[in-house]
C-alpha positions as a printed NumPy array, in Angstrom:
array([[  3.758,  -7.57 ,  -6.245],
       [  1.041, -10.217,  -6.454],
       [  1.268, -12.995,  -8.884],
       [  0.621, -12.38 , -12.5  ],
       [ -2.672, -13.566, -14.116],
       [ -2.724, -14.224, -17.764],
       [ -5.547, -12.349, -19.648],
       [ -4.527, -13.58 , -23.163],
       [ -1.401, -14.246, -25.162],
       [ -0.42 , -10.495, -25.169],
       [ -1.603,  -9.228, -21.769],
       [ -1.461, -10.188, -18.128],
       [ -2.42 ,  -8.38 , -14.921],
       [ -1.034,  -8.   , -11.416],
       [ -1.105,  -5.619,  -8.417],
       [  2.01 ,  -3.667,  -7.323],
       [  0.368,  -2.91 ,  -3.957],
       [ -1.962,  -5.133,  -1.968],
       [ -5.004,  -2.66 ,  -2.025],
       [ -3.989,  -0.848,  -5.169],
       [ -5.345,  -0.897,  -8.657],
       [ -4.897,  -3.91 , -10.977],
       [ -2.287,  -3.143, -13.629],
       [ -2.772,  -4.497, -17.157],
       [  0.758,  -5.121, -18.632],
       [  1.9  ,  -6.271, -22.051],
       [  4.313,  -9.166, -22.541],
       [  7.065,  -6.626, -23.191],
       [  6.371,  -5.048, -19.687],
       [  4.43 ,  -1.888, -20.655],
       [  1.6  ,  -0.887, -18.391],
       [ -1.297,  -0.15 , -20.707],
       [ -4.099,   0.324, -18.187],
       [ -5.161,   0.249, -14.481],
       [ -8.443,  -1.256, -13.287],
       [-10.134,  -0.145, -10.047],
       [-12.217,  -2.98 ,  -8.738],
       [-13.903,  -0.643,  -6.218],
       [-15.526,   1.426,  -9.053],
       [-15.2  ,  -0.865, -12.064],
       [-13.378,   1.879, -13.939],
       [-10.402,   1.192, -16.177],
       [ -7.86 ,   3.94 , -17.088],
       [ -6.083,   3.427, -20.377],
       [ -2.489,   4.711, -20.449],
       [ -1.474,   3.407, -23.833],
       [ -3.187,   2.865, -27.254],
       [ -4.809,  -0.521, -27.388],
       [ -6.971,  -1.916, -30.239],
       [-10.697,  -1.412, -29.555],
       [-11.424,  -5.193, -29.664],
       [ -8.587,  -5.84 , -27.256],
       [ -9.804,  -3.244, -24.925],
       [-13.272,  -4.701, -24.806],
       [-12.009,  -8.22 , -24.172],
       [ -9.575,  -7.031, -21.48 ],
       [-12.278,  -5.052, -19.783],
       [-14.649,  -8.065, -19.847],
       [-12.028, -10.3  , -18.464],
       [-11.219,  -7.902, -15.652],
       [-14.854,  -7.544, -14.75 ],
       [-15.333, -11.339, -14.769],
       [-12.257, -12.079, -12.613],
       [-12.468,  -8.913, -10.394],
       [-16.048,  -8.001, -10.022],
       [-16.849,  -4.598,  -8.541],
       [-16.797,  -4.871,  -4.724],
       [-20.153,  -4.096,  -3.138],
       [-20.474,  -2.077,  -0.037],
       [-18.311,   0.776,  -1.325],
       [-19.914,   4.067,  -0.235],
       [-20.709,   6.349,  -3.183],
       [-18.952,   9.693,  -3.35 ],
       [-21.265,  12.245,  -1.77 ],
       [-22.589,  15.02 ,  -4.008],
       [-22.222,  18.532,  -2.494],
       [-25.386,  20.459,  -1.733],
       [-24.375,  23.092,  -4.279],
       [-24.285,  20.439,  -7.035],
       [-27.659,  19.079,  -6.029],
       [-29.294,  22.597,  -6.139],
       [-27.626,  23.266,  -9.617],
       [-28.968,  19.917, -10.975],
       [-32.471,  20.725,  -9.863]])
């Protein structure tokens, strides 16, 4: 596990695997979310106040910006035809 980084007085983040997602954890050791810095997506696993969610997501984007150079997921030909 990488070192913890404090987000605010109630939450901190860390990684359990070197290239894995960044886990958002409460001070009571509950994992509330996982942030994927390759896509910028955050997956919430527990209920968190909306204002807290926004500030946590902003903090994560500021400290772990989306990595550029990631290849987009290719869209299948079938989906391209259906969208047209």
